Amino acid sequence: MAILAGDERREALSKLPDWKPVDGRDAIERSFQFKNFSQAFGFMTRVALAAEKMDHHPEWSNVYNKVDILLTSHDVKGLSERDIKLAGIIDRLAGT
Amino acid sequence: MAILAGDERREALSKLPDWKPVDGRDAIERSFQFKNFSQAFGFMTRVALAAEKMDHHPEWSNVYNKVDILLTSHDVKGLSERDIKLAGIIDRLAGT
């Protein structure tokens, strides 16, 4: 698994329009807002199950109904296909 | 529910030696480290259930096996008895 670059990277990111680059890190991030904590943590639980299954985990935080997720691949110190795959799963779990 | 102050505050915090004050906010925080993501998220799930039951929720983040938790009471803009109670529950769930 290597860092995504060039056309491959552009094409992958074009399919994830809600994910934004992160200042100072080769990573992408997205914020989610739910109705309440129960819905936010329910979403996090589904993401956690998917992440554990992939053995690829997010950096994330939660305050009540808000969830911020950052994806990067620590082993390659940058964005890899695993991040793209997990971002796609997260988008589907969030209903987008 | 009011901000904890004076002797009441000192006494409450003396029972939570692993929780540290937060720079610039009337809040306390503690970091936890687990063996892996599964254990970290299992702990978070137990904290989430307790928080939802209390209707008092943490500000928290997770990276793989690490969980950082900050407690404050947004409605009173500072530390209240609810934070002390939730911190005690979290300590017990973490096995300390």
mmCIF file with all atom_site columns, C-alpha atoms in Angstrom:
data_model
loop_
_atom_site.group_PDB
_atom_site.id
_atom_site.type_symbol
_atom_site.label_atom_id
_atom_site.label_alt_id
_atom_site.label_comp_id
_atom_site.label_asym_id
_atom_site.label_entity_id
_atom_site.label_seq_id
_atom_site.pdbx_PDB_ins_code
_atom_site.Cartn_x
_atom_site.Cartn_y
_atom_site.Cartn_z
_atom_site.occupancy
_atom_site.B_iso_or_equiv
_atom_site.pdbx_formal_charge
_atom_site.auth_seq_id
_atom_site.auth_comp_id
_atom_site.auth_asym_id
_atom_site.auth_atom_id
_atom_site.pdbx_PDB_model_num
ATOM 1   C CA . MET A 1 1  ? 0.000   0.000  0.000   1.00 0.00 ? 1  MET A CA 1
ATOM 2   C CA . ALA A 1 2  ? 1.474   3.337  -1.102  1.00 0.00 ? 2  ALA A CA 1
ATOM 3   C CA . ILE A 1 3  ? 0.556   7.018  -0.879  1.00 0.00 ? 3  ILE A CA 1
ATOM 4   C CA . LEU A 1 4  ? -1.978  7.980  -3.525  1.00 0.00 ? 4  LEU A CA 1
ATOM 5   C CA . ALA A 1 5  ? -0.548  10.361 -6.105  1.00 0.00 ? 5  ALA A CA 1
ATOM 6   C CA . GLY A 1 6  ? -1.174  11.852 -9.525  1.00 0.00 ? 6  GLY A CA 1
ATOM 7   C CA . ASP A 1 7  ? -4.235  10.926 -11.568 1.00 0.00 ? 7  ASP A CA 1
ATOM 8   C CA . GLU A 1 8  ? -5.149  8.076  -9.266  1.00 0.00 ? 8  GLU A CA 1
ATOM 9   C CA . ARG A 1 9  ? -5.346  10.494 -6.347  1.00 0.00 ? 9  ARG A CA 1
ATOM 10  C CA . ARG A 1 10 ? -7.323  13.128 -8.251  1.00 0.00 ? 10 ARG A CA 1
ATOM 11  C CA . GLU A 1 11 ? -9.811  10.571 -9.499  1.00 0.00 ? 11 GLU A CA 1
ATOM 12  C CA . ALA A 1 12 ? -10.285 9.027  -6.048  1.00 0.00 ? 12 ALA A CA 1
ATOM 13  C CA . LEU A 1 13 ? -10.826 12.388 -4.352  1.00 0.00 ? 13 LEU A CA 1
ATOM 14  C CA . SER A 1 14 ? -13.228 13.575 -7.055  1.00 0.00 ? 14 SER A CA 1
ATOM 15  C CA . LYS A 1 15 ? -15.607 10.858 -5.835  1.00 0.00 ? 15 LYS A CA 1
ATOM 16  C CA . LEU A 1 16 ? -15.458 12.217 -2.276  1.00 0.00 ? 16 LEU A CA 1
ATOM 17  C CA . PRO A 1 17 ? -16.556 15.844 -2.689  1.00 0.00 ? 17 PRO A CA 1
ATOM 18  C CA . ASP A 1 18 ? -17.519 16.264 0.986   1.00 0.00 ? 18 ASP A CA 1
ATOM 19  C CA . TRP A 1 19 ? -14.019 15.383 2.213   1.00 0.00 ? 19 TRP A CA 1
ATOM 20  C CA . LYS A 1 20 ? -11.548 18.252 2.438   1.00 0.00 ? 20 LYS A CA 1
ATOM 21  C CA . PRO A 1 21 ? -7.735  18.297 2.555   1.00 0.00 ? 21 PRO A CA 1
ATOM 22  C CA . VAL A 1 22 ? -6.169  18.941 5.954   1.00 0.00 ? 22 VAL A CA 1
ATOM 23  C CA . ASP A 1 23 ? -3.666  21.781 6.522   1.00 0.00 ? 23 ASP A CA 1
ATOM 24  C CA . GLY A 1 24 ? -0.182  20.479 7.164   1.00 0.00 ? 24 GLY A CA 1
ATOM 25  C CA . ARG A 1 25 ? -0.986  16.777 6.829   1.00 0.00 ? 25 ARG A CA 1
ATOM 26  C CA . ASP A 1 26 ? -1.600  14.414 3.931   1.00 0.00 ? 26 ASP A CA 1
ATOM 27  C CA . ALA A 1 27 ? -5.100  13.593 5.141   1.00 0.00 ? 27 ALA A CA 1
ATOM 28  C CA . ILE A 1 28 ? -8.783  14.277 4.452   1.00 0.00 ? 28 ILE A CA 1
ATOM 29  C CA . GLU A 1 29 ? -11.491 15.302 6.892   1.00 0.00 ? 29 GLU A CA 1
ATOM 30  C CA . ARG A 1 30 ? -15.242 15.648 7.077   1.00 0.00 ? 30 ARG A CA 1
ATOM 31  C CA . SER A 1 31 ? -17.646 16.897 9.733   1.00 0.00 ? 31 SER A CA 1
ATOM 32  C CA . PHE A 1 32 ? -21.032 15.366 10.388  1.00 0.00 ? 32 PHE A CA 1
ATOM 33  C CA . GLN A 1 33 ? -23.962 16.763 12.326  1.00 0.00 ? 33 GLN A CA 1
ATOM 34  C CA . PHE A 1 34 ? -26.807 14.692 13.719  1.00 0.00 ? 34 PHE A CA 1
ATOM 35  C CA . LYS A 1 35 ? -29.999 15.349 15.643  1.00 0.00 ? 35 LYS A CA 1
ATOM 36  C CA . ASN A 1 36 ? -28.577 14.328 19.004  1.00 0.00 ? 36 ASN A CA 1
ATOM 37  C CA . PHE A 1 37 ? -25.884 12.297 20.772  1.00 0.00 ? 37 PHE A CA 1
ATOM 38  C CA . SER A 1 38 ? -27.688 9.001  20.299  1.00 0.00 ? 38 SER A CA 1
ATOM 39  C CA . GLN A 1 39 ? -27.709 9.397  16.527  1.00 0.00 ? 39 GLN A CA 1
ATOM 40  C CA . ALA A 1 40 ? -24.112 10.650 16.478  1.00 0.00 ? 40 ALA A CA 1
ATOM 41  C CA . PHE A 1 41 ? -22.803 7.766  18.560  1.00 0.00 ? 41 PHE A CA 1
ATOM 42  C CA . GLY A 1 42 ? -24.918 5.261  16.640  1.00 0.00 ? 42 GLY A CA 1
ATOM 43  C CA . PHE A 1 43 ? -23.180 6.483  13.472  1.00 0.00 ? 43 PHE A CA 1
ATOM 44  C CA . MET A 1 44 ? -19.778 6.267  15.191  1.00 0.00 ? 44 MET A CA 1
ATOM 45  C CA . THR A 1 45 ? -20.507 2.683  16.212  1.00 0.00 ? 45 THR A CA 1
ATOM 46  C CA . ARG A 1 46 ? -21.264 1.700  12.629  1.00 0.00 ? 46 ARG A CA 1
ATOM 47  C CA . VAL A 1 47 ? -18.081 3.429  11.452  1.00 0.00 ? 47 VAL A CA 1
ATOM 48  C CA . ALA A 1 48 ? -16.116 1.680  14.222  1.00 0.00 ? 48 ALA A CA 1
ATOM 49  C CA . LEU A 1 49 ? -17.347 -1.747 13.091  1.00 0.00 ? 49 LEU A CA 1
ATOM 50  C CA . ALA A 1 50 ? -16.410 -0.986 9.478   1.00 0.00 ? 50 ALA A CA 1
ATOM 51  C CA . ALA A 1 51 ? -13.017 0.398  10.515  1.00 0.00 ? 51 ALA A CA 1
ATOM 52  C CA . GLU A 1 52 ? -12.213 -2.618 12.685  1.00 0.00 ? 52 GLU A CA 1
ATOM 53  C CA . LYS A 1 53 ? -13.213 -4.963 9.859   1.00 0.00 ? 53 LYS A CA 1
ATOM 54  C CA . MET A 1 54 ? -10.820 -3.105 7.511   1.00 0.00 ? 54 MET A CA 1
ATOM 55  C CA . ASP A 1 55 ? -8.183  -2.816 10.235  1.00 0.00 ? 55 ASP A CA 1
ATOM 56  C CA . HIS A 1 56 ? -7.974  0.836  9.266   1.00 0.00 ? 56 HIS A CA 1
ATOM 57  C CA . HIS A 1 57 ? -9.063  3.364  11.858  1.00 0.00 ? 57 HIS A CA 1
ATOM 58  C CA . PRO A 1 58 ? -10.043 7.034  11.809  1.00 0.00 ? 58 PRO A CA 1
ATOM 59  C CA . GLU A 1 59 ? -8.842  9.915  13.969  1.00 0.00 ? 59 GLU A CA 1
ATOM 60  C CA . TRP A 1 60 ? -12.077 11.354 15.229  1.00 0.00 ? 60 TRP A CA 1
ATOM 61  C CA . SER A 1 61 ? -13.786 13.459 17.815  1.00 0.00 ? 61 SER A CA 1
ATOM 62  C CA . ASN A 1 62 ? -17.331 13.918 19.038  1.00 0.00 ? 62 ASN A CA 1
ATOM 63  C CA . VAL A 1 63 ? -19.130 16.705 20.876  1.00 0.00 ? 63 VAL A CA 1
ATOM 64  C CA . TYR A 1 64 ? -22.811 15.880 21.467  1.00 0.00 ? 64 TYR A CA 1
ATOM 65  C CA . ASN A 1 65 ? -24.352 15.755 17.965  1.00 0.00 ? 65 ASN A CA 1
ATOM 66  C CA . LYS A 1 66 ? -21.174 16.522 16.006  1.00 0.00 ? 66 LYS A CA 1
ATOM 67  C CA . VAL A 1 67 ? -18.597 14.071 14.701  1.00 0.00 ? 67 VAL A CA 1
ATOM 68  C CA . ASP A 1 68 ? -15.342 15.157 13.022  1.00 0.00 ? 68 ASP A CA 1
ATOM 69  C CA . ILE A 1 69 ? -13.432 12.464 11.155  1.00 0.00 ? 69 ILE A CA 1
ATOM 70  C CA . LEU A 1 70 ? -9.894  12.644 9.764   1.00 0.00 ? 70 LEU A CA 1
ATOM 71  C CA . LEU A 1 71 ? -8.495  9.873  7.587   1.00 0.00 ? 71 LEU A CA 1
ATOM 72  C CA . THR A 1 72 ? -4.855  9.166  6.838   1.00 0.00 ? 72 THR A CA 1
ATOM 73  C CA . SER A 1 73 ? -2.651  6.086  6.682   1.00 0.00 ? 73 SER A CA 1
ATOM 74  C CA . HIS A 1 74 ? -0.111  6.224  9.491   1.00 0.00 ? 74 HIS A CA 1
ATOM 75  C CA . ASP A 1 75 ? 2.062   3.440  8.041   1.00 0.00 ? 75 ASP A CA 1
ATOM 76  C CA . VAL A 1 76 ? 2.669   5.297  4.769   1.00 0.00 ? 76 VAL A CA 1
ATOM 77  C CA . LYS A 1 77 ? 2.381   8.747  6.399   1.00 0.00 ? 77 LYS A CA 1
ATOM 78  C CA . GLY A 1 78 ? -0.222  9.926  3.934   1.00 0.00 ? 78 GLY A CA 1
ATOM 79  C CA . LEU A 1 79 ? -3.397  9.233  2.013   1.00 0.00 ? 79 LEU A CA 1
ATOM 80  C CA . SER A 1 80 ? -3.774  5.710  0.671   1.00 0.00 ? 80 SER A CA 1
ATOM 81  C CA . GLU A 1 81 ? -6.470  3.624  -0.995  1.00 0.00 ? 81 GLU A CA 1
ATOM 82  C CA . ARG A 1 82 ? -7.574  2.469  2.443   1.00 0.00 ? 82 ARG A CA 1
ATOM 83  C CA . ASP A 1 83 ? -8.578  6.031  3.315   1.00 0.00 ? 83 ASP A CA 1
ATOM 84  C CA . ILE A 1 84 ? -10.542 6.374  0.098   1.00 0.00 ? 84 ILE A CA 1
ATOM 85  C CA . LYS A 1 85 ? -12.327 3.093  0.771   1.00 0.00 ? 85 LYS A CA 1
ATOM 86  C CA . LEU A 1 86 ? -13.147 3.987  4.386   1.00 0.00 ? 86 LEU A CA 1
ATOM 87  C CA . ALA A 1 87 ? -14.332 7.489  3.369   1.00 0.00 ? 87 ALA A CA 1
ATOM 88  C CA . GLY A 1 88 ? -16.728 5.900  0.868   1.00 0.00 ? 88 GLY A CA 1
ATOM 89  C CA . ILE A 1 89 ? -18.094 3.551  3.529   1.00 0.00 ? 89 ILE A CA 1
ATOM 90  C CA . ILE A 1 90 ? -18.500 6.458  5.983   1.00 0.00 ? 90 ILE A CA 1
ATOM 91  C CA . ASP A 1 91 ? -20.370 8.498  3.364   1.00 0.00 ? 91 ASP A CA 1
ATOM 92  C CA . ARG A 1 92 ? -22.750 5.617  2.790   1.00 0.00 ? 92 ARG A CA 1
ATOM 93  C CA . LEU A 1 93 ? -23.286 5.119  6.533   1.00 0.00 ? 93 LEU A CA 1
ATOM 94  C CA . ALA A 1 94 ? -24.056 8.842  6.830   1.00 0.00 ? 94 ALA A CA 1
ATOM 95  C CA . GLY A 1 95 ? -26.588 8.499  4.042   1.00 0.00 ? 95 GLY A CA 1
ATOM 96  C CA . THR A 1 96 ? -24.741 10.553 1.445   1.00 0.00 ? 96 THR A CA 1
ATOM 97  C CA . MET B 1 1  ? -27.028 23.101 38.638  1.00 0.00 ? 1  MET B CA 1
ATOM 98  C CA . ALA B 1 2  ? -24.225 25.618 39.241  1.00 0.00 ? 2  ALA B CA 1
ATOM 99  C CA . ILE B 1 3  ? -20.483 25.864 38.676  1.00 0.00 ? 3  ILE B CA 1
ATOM 100 C CA . LEU B 1 4  ? -18.542 24.086 41.386  1.00 0.00 ? 4  LEU B CA 1
ATOM 101 C CA . ALA B 1 5  ? -16.531 26.472 43.542  1.00 0.00 ? 5  ALA B CA 1
ATOM 102 C CA . GLY B 1 6  ? -14.641 26.734 46.796  1.00 0.00 ? 6  GLY B CA 1
ATOM 103 C CA . ASP B 1 7  ? -14.347 23.783 49.182  1.00 0.00 ? 7  ASP B CA 1
ATOM 104 C CA . GLU B 1 8  ? -16.968 21.769 47.331  1.00 0.00 ? 8  GLU B CA 1
ATOM 105 C CA . ARG B 1 9  ? -14.872 21.987 44.167  1.00 0.00 ? 9  ARG B CA 1
ATOM 106 C CA . ARG B 1 10 ? -11.592 21.166 45.897  1.00 0.00 ? 10 ARG B CA 1
ATOM 107 C CA . GLU B 1 11 ? -13.107 18.172 47.647  1.00 0.00 ? 11 GLU B CA 1
ATOM 108 C CA . ALA B 1 12 ? -14.724 16.843 44.474  1.00 0.00 ? 12 ALA B CA 1
ATOM 109 C CA . LEU B 1 13 ? -11.515 17.163 42.428  1.00 0.00 ? 13 LEU B CA 1
ATOM 110 C CA . SER B 1 14 ? -9.401  15.571 45.171  1.00 0.00 ? 14 SER B CA 1
ATOM 111 C CA . LYS B 1 15 ? -11.318 12.341 44.504  1.00 0.00 ? 15 LYS B CA 1
ATOM 112 C CA . LEU B 1 16 ? -10.407 12.479 40.805  1.00 0.00 ? 16 LEU B CA 1
ATOM 113 C CA . PRO B 1 17 ? -6.588  12.600 40.870  1.00 0.00 ? 17 PRO B CA 1
ATOM 114 C CA . ASP B 1 18 ? -6.217  11.377 37.263  1.00 0.00 ? 18 ASP B CA 1
ATOM 115 C CA . TRP B 1 19 ? -8.256  14.275 35.855  1.00 0.00 ? 19 TRP B CA 1
ATOM 116 C CA . LYS B 1 20 ? -6.333  17.460 35.077  1.00 0.00 ? 20 LYS B CA 1
ATOM 117 C CA . PRO B 1 21 ? -7.528  21.054 34.633  1.00 0.00 ? 21 PRO B CA 1
ATOM 118 C CA . VAL B 1 22 ? -7.705  22.343 31.055  1.00 0.00 ? 22 VAL B CA 1
ATOM 119 C CA . ASP B 1 23 ? -5.857  25.490 29.955  1.00 0.00 ? 23 ASP B CA 1
ATOM 120 C CA . GLY B 1 24 ? -8.239  28.315 29.170  1.00 0.00 ? 24 GLY B CA 1
ATOM 121 C CA . ARG B 1 25 ? -11.459 26.468 30.019  1.00 0.00 ? 25 ARG B CA 1
ATOM 122 C CA . ASP B 1 26 ? -13.249 25.512 33.213  1.00 0.00 ? 26 ASP B CA 1
ATOM 123 C CA . ALA B 1 27 ? -13.026 21.810 32.425  1.00 0.00 ? 27 ALA B CA 1
ATOM 124 C CA . ILE B 1 28 ? -11.152 18.625 33.329  1.00 0.00 ? 28 ILE B CA 1
ATOM 125 C CA . GLU B 1 29 ? -9.537  16.092 31.041  1.00 0.00 ? 29 GLU B CA 1
ATOM 126 C CA . ARG B 1 30 ? -8.045  12.637 31.136  1.00 0.00 ? 30 ARG B CA 1
ATOM 127 C CA . SER B 1 31 ? -6.338  10.419 28.550  1.00 0.00 ? 31 SER B CA 1
ATOM 128 C CA . PHE B 1 32 ? -6.758  6.675  28.376  1.00 0.00 ? 32 PHE B CA 1
ATOM 129 C CA . GLN B 1 33 ? -4.687  4.109  26.538  1.00 0.00 ? 33 GLN B CA 1
ATOM 130 C CA . PHE B 1 34 ? -5.859  0.611  25.658  1.00 0.00 ? 34 PHE B CA 1
ATOM 131 C CA . LYS B 1 35 ? -4.397  -2.421 23.952  1.00 0.00 ? 35 LYS B CA 1
ATOM 132 C CA . ASN B 1 36 ? -6.091  -1.798 20.631  1.00 0.00 ? 36 ASN B CA 1
ATOM 133 C CA . PHE B 1 37 ? -9.022  -0.083 18.887  1.00 0.00 ? 37 PHE B CA 1
ATOM 134 C CA . SER B 1 38 ? -11.525 -2.731 19.905  1.00 0.00 ? 38 SER B CA 1
ATOM 135 C CA . GLN B 1 39 ? -10.825 -2.181 23.586  1.00 0.00 ? 39 GLN B CA 1
ATOM 136 C CA . ALA B 1 40 ? -10.765 1.605  23.177  1.00 0.00 ? 40 ALA B CA 1
ATOM 137 C CA . PHE B 1 41 ? -14.088 1.710  21.346  1.00 0.00 ? 41 PHE B CA 1
ATOM 138 C CA . GLY B 1 42 ? -15.626 -0.813 23.726  1.00 0.00 ? 42 GLY B CA 1
ATOM 139 C CA . PHE B 1 43 ? -14.745 1.561  26.566  1.00 0.00 ? 43 PHE B CA 1
ATOM 140 C CA . MET B 1 44 ? -16.170 4.510  24.599  1.00 0.00 ? 44 MET B CA 1
ATOM 141 C CA . THR B 1 45 ? -19.413 2.612  24.077  1.00 0.00 ? 45 THR B CA 1
ATOM 142 C CA . ARG B 1 46 ? -19.799 2.017  27.806  1.00 0.00 ? 46 ARG B CA 1
ATOM 143 C CA . VAL B 1 47 ? -19.067 5.699  28.486  1.00 0.00 ? 47 VAL B CA 1
ATOM 144 C CA . ALA B 1 48 ? -21.587 6.690  25.782  1.00 0.00 ? 48 ALA B CA 1
ATOM 145 C CA . LEU B 1 49 ? -24.329 4.616  27.426  1.00 0.00 ? 49 LEU B CA 1
ATOM 146 C CA . ALA B 1 50 ? -23.595 6.164  30.829  1.00 0.00 ? 50 ALA B CA 1
ATOM 147 C CA . ALA B 1 51 ? -23.457 9.669  29.338  1.00 0.00 ? 51 ALA B CA 1
ATOM 148 C CA . GLU B 1 52 ? -26.745 9.245  27.485  1.00 0.00 ? 52 GLU B CA 1
ATOM 149 C CA . LYS B 1 53 ? -28.413 7.927  30.645  1.00 0.00 ? 53 LYS B CA 1
ATOM 150 C CA . MET B 1 54 ? -27.206 11.033 32.536  1.00 0.00 ? 54 MET B CA 1
ATOM 151 C CA . ASP B 1 55 ? -28.001 13.292 29.585  1.00 0.00 ? 55 ASP B CA 1
ATOM 152 C CA . HIS B 1 56 ? -24.524 14.713 30.092  1.00 0.00 ? 56 HIS B CA 1
ATOM 153 C CA . HIS B 1 57 ? -22.011 14.150 27.323  1.00 0.00 ? 57 HIS B CA 1
ATOM 154 C CA . PRO B 1 58 ? -18.227 14.355 27.028  1.00 0.00 ? 58 PRO B CA 1
ATOM 155 C CA . GLU B 1 59 ? -16.077 16.123 24.452  1.00 0.00 ? 59 GLU B CA 1
ATOM 156 C CA . TRP B 1 60 ? -13.804 13.341 23.311  1.00 0.00 ? 60 TRP B CA 1
ATOM 157 C CA . SER B 1 61 ? -11.489 12.062 20.638  1.00 0.00 ? 61 SER B CA 1
ATOM 158 C CA . ASN B 1 62 ? -10.043 8.711  19.681  1.00 0.00 ? 62 ASN B CA 1
ATOM 159 C CA . VAL B 1 63 ? -7.011  7.640  17.688  1.00 0.00 ? 63 VAL B CA 1
ATOM 160 C CA . TYR B 1 64 ? -6.679  3.849  17.506  1.00 0.00 ? 64 TYR B CA 1
ATOM 161 C CA . ASN B 1 65 ? -5.997  2.736  21.117  1.00 0.00 ? 65 ASN B CA 1
ATOM 162 C CA . LYS B 1 66 ? -6.107  6.225  22.694  1.00 0.00 ? 66 LYS B CA 1
ATOM 163 C CA . VAL B 1 67 ? -9.134  8.063  24.060  1.00 0.00 ? 67 VAL B CA 1
ATOM 164 C CA . ASP B 1 68 ? -8.983  11.682 25.314  1.00 0.00 ? 68 ASP B CA 1
ATOM 165 C CA . ILE B 1 69 ? -11.977 12.881 27.318  1.00 0.00 ? 69 ILE B CA 1
ATOM 166 C CA . LEU B 1 70 ? -12.812 16.443 28.367  1.00 0.00 ? 70 LEU B CA 1
ATOM 167 C CA . LEU B 1 71 ? -15.673 17.184 30.736  1.00 0.00 ? 71 LEU B CA 1
ATOM 168 C CA . THR B 1 72 ? -17.422 20.502 31.249  1.00 0.00 ? 72 THR B CA 1
ATOM 169 C CA . SER B 1 73 ? -21.024 21.651 31.579  1.00 0.00 ? 73 SER B CA 1
ATOM 170 C CA . HIS B 1 74 ? -21.927 23.757 28.566  1.00 0.00 ? 74 HIS B CA 1
ATOM 171 C CA . ASP B 1 75 ? -25.128 25.129 30.137  1.00 0.00 ? 75 ASP B CA 1
ATOM 172 C CA . VAL B 1 76 ? -23.276 26.675 33.097  1.00 0.00 ? 76 VAL B CA 1
ATOM 173 C CA . LYS B 1 77 ? -20.063 27.256 31.099  1.00 0.00 ? 77 LYS B CA 1
ATOM 174 C CA . GLY B 1 78 ? -17.911 25.450 33.626  1.00 0.00 ? 78 GLY B CA 1
ATOM 175 C CA . LEU B 1 79 ? -17.403 22.473 35.879  1.00 0.00 ? 79 LEU B CA 1
ATOM 176 C CA . SER B 1 80 ? -20.497 21.188 37.671  1.00 0.00 ? 80 SER B CA 1
ATOM 177 C CA . GLU B 1 81 ? -21.472 18.206 39.800  1.00 0.00 ? 81 GLU B CA 1
ATOM 178 C CA . ARG B 1 82 ? -22.521 16.408 36.634  1.00 0.00 ? 82 ARG B CA 1
ATOM 179 C CA . ASP B 1 83 ? -18.902 16.439 35.417  1.00 0.00 ? 83 ASP B CA 1
ATOM 180 C CA . ILE B 1 84 ? -17.682 15.070 38.734  1.00 0.00 ? 84 ILE B CA 1
ATOM 181 C CA . LYS B 1 85 ? -20.280 12.300 38.611  1.00 0.00 ? 85 LYS B CA 1
ATOM 182 C CA . LEU B 1 86 ? -19.483 11.374 34.996  1.00 0.00 ? 86 LEU B CA 1
ATOM 183 C CA . ALA B 1 87 ? -15.720 11.448 35.685  1.00 0.00 ? 87 ALA B CA 1
ATOM 184 C CA . GLY B 1 88 ? -16.250 8.980  38.552  1.00 0.00 ? 88 GLY B CA 1
ATOM 185 C CA . ILE B 1 89 ? -18.259 6.656  36.309  1.00 0.00 ? 89 ILE B CA 1
ATOM 186 C CA . ILE B 1 90 ? -15.604 6.877  33.577  1.00 0.00 ? 90 ILE B CA 1
ATOM 187 C CA . ASP B 1 91 ? -12.849 6.045  36.082  1.00 0.00 ? 91 ASP B CA 1
ATOM 188 C CA . ARG B 1 92 ? -14.775 2.976  37.199  1.00 0.00 ? 92 ARG B CA 1
ATOM 189 C CA . LEU B 1 93 ? -15.390 1.876  33.604  1.00 0.00 ? 93 LEU B CA 1
ATOM 190 C CA . ALA B 1 94 ? -11.660 2.260  32.919  1.00 0.00 ? 94 ALA B CA 1
ATOM 191 C CA . GLY B 1 95 ? -10.939 0.075  35.914  1.00 0.00 ? 95 GLY B CA 1
ATOM 192 C CA . THR B 1 96 ? -9.330  2.743  38.093  1.00 0.00 ? 96 THR B CA 1
#
